[in-house]
């Protein structure tokens, strides 16, 4: 090492650092497939759509169905409940969204939401709470008849899943 | 501060150096066979160093038993868990039944399962007692910062392991506990949702979740054993703290581990297993929740979800905050703040025994922590919410205000010259 000088050392460091960098990137790339293997598998993703017959749900009643392992609330709202949901002043809401953005036009009586509290994932109970929508027993979040968060720790409204009416009595979720 | 340089106020670096210079006498090895083995694989001399030559403060109280008790509790969990794993099935359709099969059909299955379930609680009793000891006697302070940090890592890993273990029986509390806790990560902005789906391996807590929780629950105790070895390695480098907080200065302050602490640890084990046996044979379900004997149902949340008792204080902090992300941050922060403890405590005196005001705040801290636990299992409504907020504030104030600023006002009591002097005063 008698002829070591700072120039050699700089070159050597460059080679070393390049080697570390390449090995590091390689290691990260090698980990990626394993991390991705923990994501939802193909068969889980494939089960992502169901059809539900809603003709038997009477006004004021709610049906729970399972979609992607989660409960879906299909609520047949009464005229009163629709009126309540539409007349709310938006500025009172934590997560501001008009009722007509949460239902299909002309099908205002049907409210379809994912029945999972947006706080920590419990299933709220229907027809309870100050706003007569849903009440979450876990940490006390309260939703109105449009499934919007009104009180409690939940940050967002009950999510509306992607769905469409195939005919007047059948909806396809997902 | 003027007595910083007097004998009982060594700087951390001086304390480490002094500790390294103390060697207790031990007779040399006798047998030629032992010498032959040891010169090729030095395990016997390693044991001899630890048990006979390594100095331990001679004034350690029974509070110093909880480390070894936590160690044996970990061993009990690993052994009982190993045998449970031979009968348990990590599948949503079979998990609950396989646990009942263990309870009813497997020979002594009931015993092994209750050992494991009660043992988890006992492990946390030992951990909390061990940590309270450290908090009172300033065991976290320089030069034992790394020792303390490694301990917190063990605490965190143990909490994660216990949480995943509680999911495995696939009862209602398993399922909804798993749902609530994994949903904590959905509070992370932008990527939260993807992280939660990744954790679940699906769009809700389901079979992939159960399966991976089982695998991780099996793996992590062995990781914990590894970290415990690091904890011990750090301990052997700094030496044990002691009730006086004064560092060991000479052989006069010290005794060897064997036979003194081998015997004393046995006493601790007997007491520990008496308490363990009391719960195990008379109240095996007292520390669990009856709802977990209802099979998991993703469509119905139980009216009142509570975690296991050892998580309740942190759960209360989570619920005290009306904002989702804020609550999650405050809850994790309650543990993260422990990492900063070595730098937050500014007192020139290490042991709480000589700090009259600190003691009062410390006892209040412990009572407040238990109170938080009680609030954690009460419904989140009415005055409970206000109480949770006040208790959460005190929890943080203890670390962030009292520990740093109290020393400015506190008049401490005289600290003994040495461990030897402290010991003689007590006996």
Coordinates of N, CA and C in Angstrom, one line a residue, chain A residues 25-91:
Chain A
X25 N -29.8 -2.0 -3.7 CA -30.9 -2.0 -4.6 C -31.3 -3.5 -4.9
X26 N -30.3 -4.3 -5.1 CA -30.6 -5.8 -5.3 C -31.4 -6.4 -4.2
X27 N -31.0 -6.1 -2.9 CA -31.6 -6.6 -1.7 C -33.1 -6.2 -1.7
X28 N -33.3 -4.9 -1.9 CA -34.7 -4.3 -1.9 C -35.5 -5.1 -2.9
X29 N -35.0 -5.2 -4.2 CA -35.7 -5.9 -5.2 C -36.1 -7.3 -4.8
X30 N -35.1 -8.0 -4.2 CA -35.3 -9.4 -3.8 C -36.5 -9.5 -2.7
X31 N -36.6 -8.4 -1.9 CA -37.6 -8.5 -0.9 C -39.0 -8.2 -1.4
X32 N -39.1 -7.4 -2.5 CA -40.4 -7.0 -3.1 C -41.4 -8.1 -3.3
X33 N -41.0 -9.2 -4.0 CA -42.0 -10.3 -4.2 C -42.6 -10.8 -2.9
X34 N -41.8 -10.9 -1.9 CA -42.2 -11.5 -0.6 C -43.2 -10.5 0.0
X35 N -42.9 -9.2 0.0 CA -43.9 -8.2 0.5 C -45.2 -8.3 -0.2
X36 N -45.1 -8.4 -1.6 CA -46.3 -8.4 -2.4 C -47.1 -9.6 -2.1
X37 N -46.4 -10.7 -1.8 CA -47.2 -12.0 -1.5 C -48.2 -11.8 -0.4
X38 N -48.0 -10.8 0.5 CA -48.9 -10.6 1.6 C -50.1 -9.8 1.2
X39 N -50.1 -9.2 0.0 CA -51.2 -8.4 -0.5 C -52.4 -9.4 -0.8
X40 N -53.6 -8.8 -1.0 CA -54.8 -9.7 -1.3 C -54.5 -10.6 -2.6
X41 N -54.7 -11.9 -2.4 CA -54.4 -12.8 -3.5 C -55.4 -12.7 -4.6
X42 N -55.1 -13.3 -5.8 CA -56.0 -13.2 -7.0 C -57.4 -13.7 -6.7
X43 N -57.5 -14.8 -6.0 CA -58.9 -15.4 -5.7 C -59.7 -14.4 -4.8
X44 N -59.0 -13.8 -3.9 CA -59.7 -12.8 -3.0 C -60.2 -11.6 -3.8
X45 N -59.3 -11.2 -4.8 CA -59.8 -10.1 -5.6 C -60.9 -10.5 -6.6
X46 N -60.9 -11.8 -7.0 CA -61.9 -12.3 -8.0 C -63.3 -12.3 -7.4
X47 N -63.4 -12.5 -6.0 CA -64.7 -12.6 -5.4 C -65.3 -11.2 -5.2
X48 N -64.9 -10.2 -6.0 CA -65.2 -8.9 -5.6 C -66.5 -8.3 -6.2
X49 N -67.4 -9.2 -6.6 CA -68.7 -8.6 -7.1 C -69.9 -9.5 -6.8
X50 N -71.0 -9.0 -6.3 CA -72.1 -9.8 -6.0 C -73.4 -9.1 -6.4
X51 N -74.5 -9.9 -6.6 CA -75.8 -9.4 -7.0 C -76.8 -9.7 -5.9
X52 N -77.6 -8.6 -5.5 CA -78.5 -8.8 -4.4 C -79.9 -8.4 -4.9
X53 N -80.9 -9.2 -4.5 CA -82.3 -9.0 -4.8 C -82.9 -8.1 -3.6
X54 N -83.3 -6.9 -3.9 CA -83.8 -6.0 -2.8 C -85.3 -5.9 -2.7
X55 N -86.0 -6.7 -3.5 CA -87.5 -6.6 -3.5 C -88.1 -6.8 -2.2
X56 N -87.5 -7.7 -1.3 CA -88.2 -8.1 -0.1 C -87.9 -7.1 1.1
X57 N -87.1 -6.1 0.8 CA -86.8 -5.1 1.9 C -87.9 -4.1 2.0
X58 N -88.6 -4.0 3.1 CA -89.7 -3.0 3.2 C -89.1 -1.7 3.6
X59 N -89.9 -0.6 3.3 CA -89.4 0.7 3.7 C -89.1 0.8 5.2
X60 N -88.0 1.4 5.6 CA -87.6 1.5 7.0 C -86.7 0.3 7.4
X61 N -86.6 -0.8 6.5 CA -85.8 -1.9 6.9 C -84.5 -1.8 6.2
X62 N -83.6 -2.7 6.8 CA -82.2 -2.7 6.3 C -81.8 -4.2 6.1
X63 N -81.0 -4.4 5.1 CA -80.5 -5.8 4.8 C -79.0 -5.7 4.9
X64 N -78.4 -6.7 5.5 CA -77.0 -6.8 5.6 C -76.5 -7.9 4.6
X65 N -75.6 -7.6 3.7 CA -75.1 -8.7 2.9 C -73.5 -8.6 3.0
X66 N -72.9 -9.7 2.6 CA -71.4 -9.7 2.8 C -70.8 -9.5 1.4
X67 N -69.9 -8.5 1.4 CA -69.1 -8.3 0.1 C -67.7 -8.1 0.5
X68 N -66.8 -8.8 -0.1 CA -65.3 -8.7 0.2 C -65.1 -8.9 1.7
X69 N -65.9 -9.8 2.3 CA -65.7 -10.0 3.7 C -66.2 -8.9 4.6
X70 N -66.9 -7.9 4.0 CA -67.4 -6.8 4.8 C -68.9 -6.8 4.7
X71 N -69.6 -6.3 5.8 CA -71.0 -6.2 5.7 C -71.4 -4.9 4.9
X72 N -72.4 -5.1 4.0 CA -72.9 -4.0 3.3 C -74.3 -3.7 3.8
X73 N -74.6 -2.5 4.1 CA -76.0 -2.1 4.6 C -76.8 -1.7 3.3
X74 N -77.9 -2.4 3.1 CA -78.8 -1.9 2.0 C -80.1 -1.4 2.8
X75 N -80.2 -0.1 2.8 CA -81.3 0.5 3.6 C -82.4 1.0 2.7
X76 N -83.6 0.6 2.9 CA -84.8 1.1 2.2 C -85.3 2.3 3.1
X77 N -85.0 3.5 2.6 CA -85.4 4.6 3.5 C -86.8 5.1 3.3
X78 N -87.4 5.5 4.4 CA -88.8 6.0 4.4 C -88.7 7.5 3.9
X79 N -89.8 8.0 3.5 CA -89.9 9.4 3.0 C -89.3 10.4 4.0
X80 N -89.6 10.1 5.3 CA -89.1 10.9 6.4 C -87.6 10.9 6.4
X81 N -87.1 9.7 6.3 CA -85.6 9.6 6.5 C -84.9 10.3 5.3
X82 N -85.5 10.2 4.1 CA -84.9 10.9 2.9 C -84.9 12.4 3.2
X83 N -86.1 12.9 3.6 CA -86.2 14.3 3.9 C -85.2 14.8 4.9
X84 N -85.1 14.0 6.0 CA -84.1 14.4 7.0 C -82.7 14.5 6.4
X85 N -82.4 13.5 5.6 CA -81.0 13.4 5.0 C -80.8 14.6 4.1
X86 N -81.8 15.0 3.3 CA -81.6 16.0 2.3 C -81.6 17.4 2.9
X87 N -82.3 17.6 4.0 CA -82.5 18.9 4.6 C -81.3 19.4 5.5
X88 N -80.4 18.5 5.7 CA -79.3 18.9 6.6 C -78.4 20.0 5.9
X89 N -78.1 21.0 6.7 CA -77.2 22.1 6.3 C -75.8 21.5 6.2
X90 N -75.2 21.6 5.0 CA -73.9 20.9 4.8 C -72.8 21.4 5.7
X91 N -72.9 22.7 6.1 CA -71.8 23.2 6.9 C -71.8 22.6 8.3

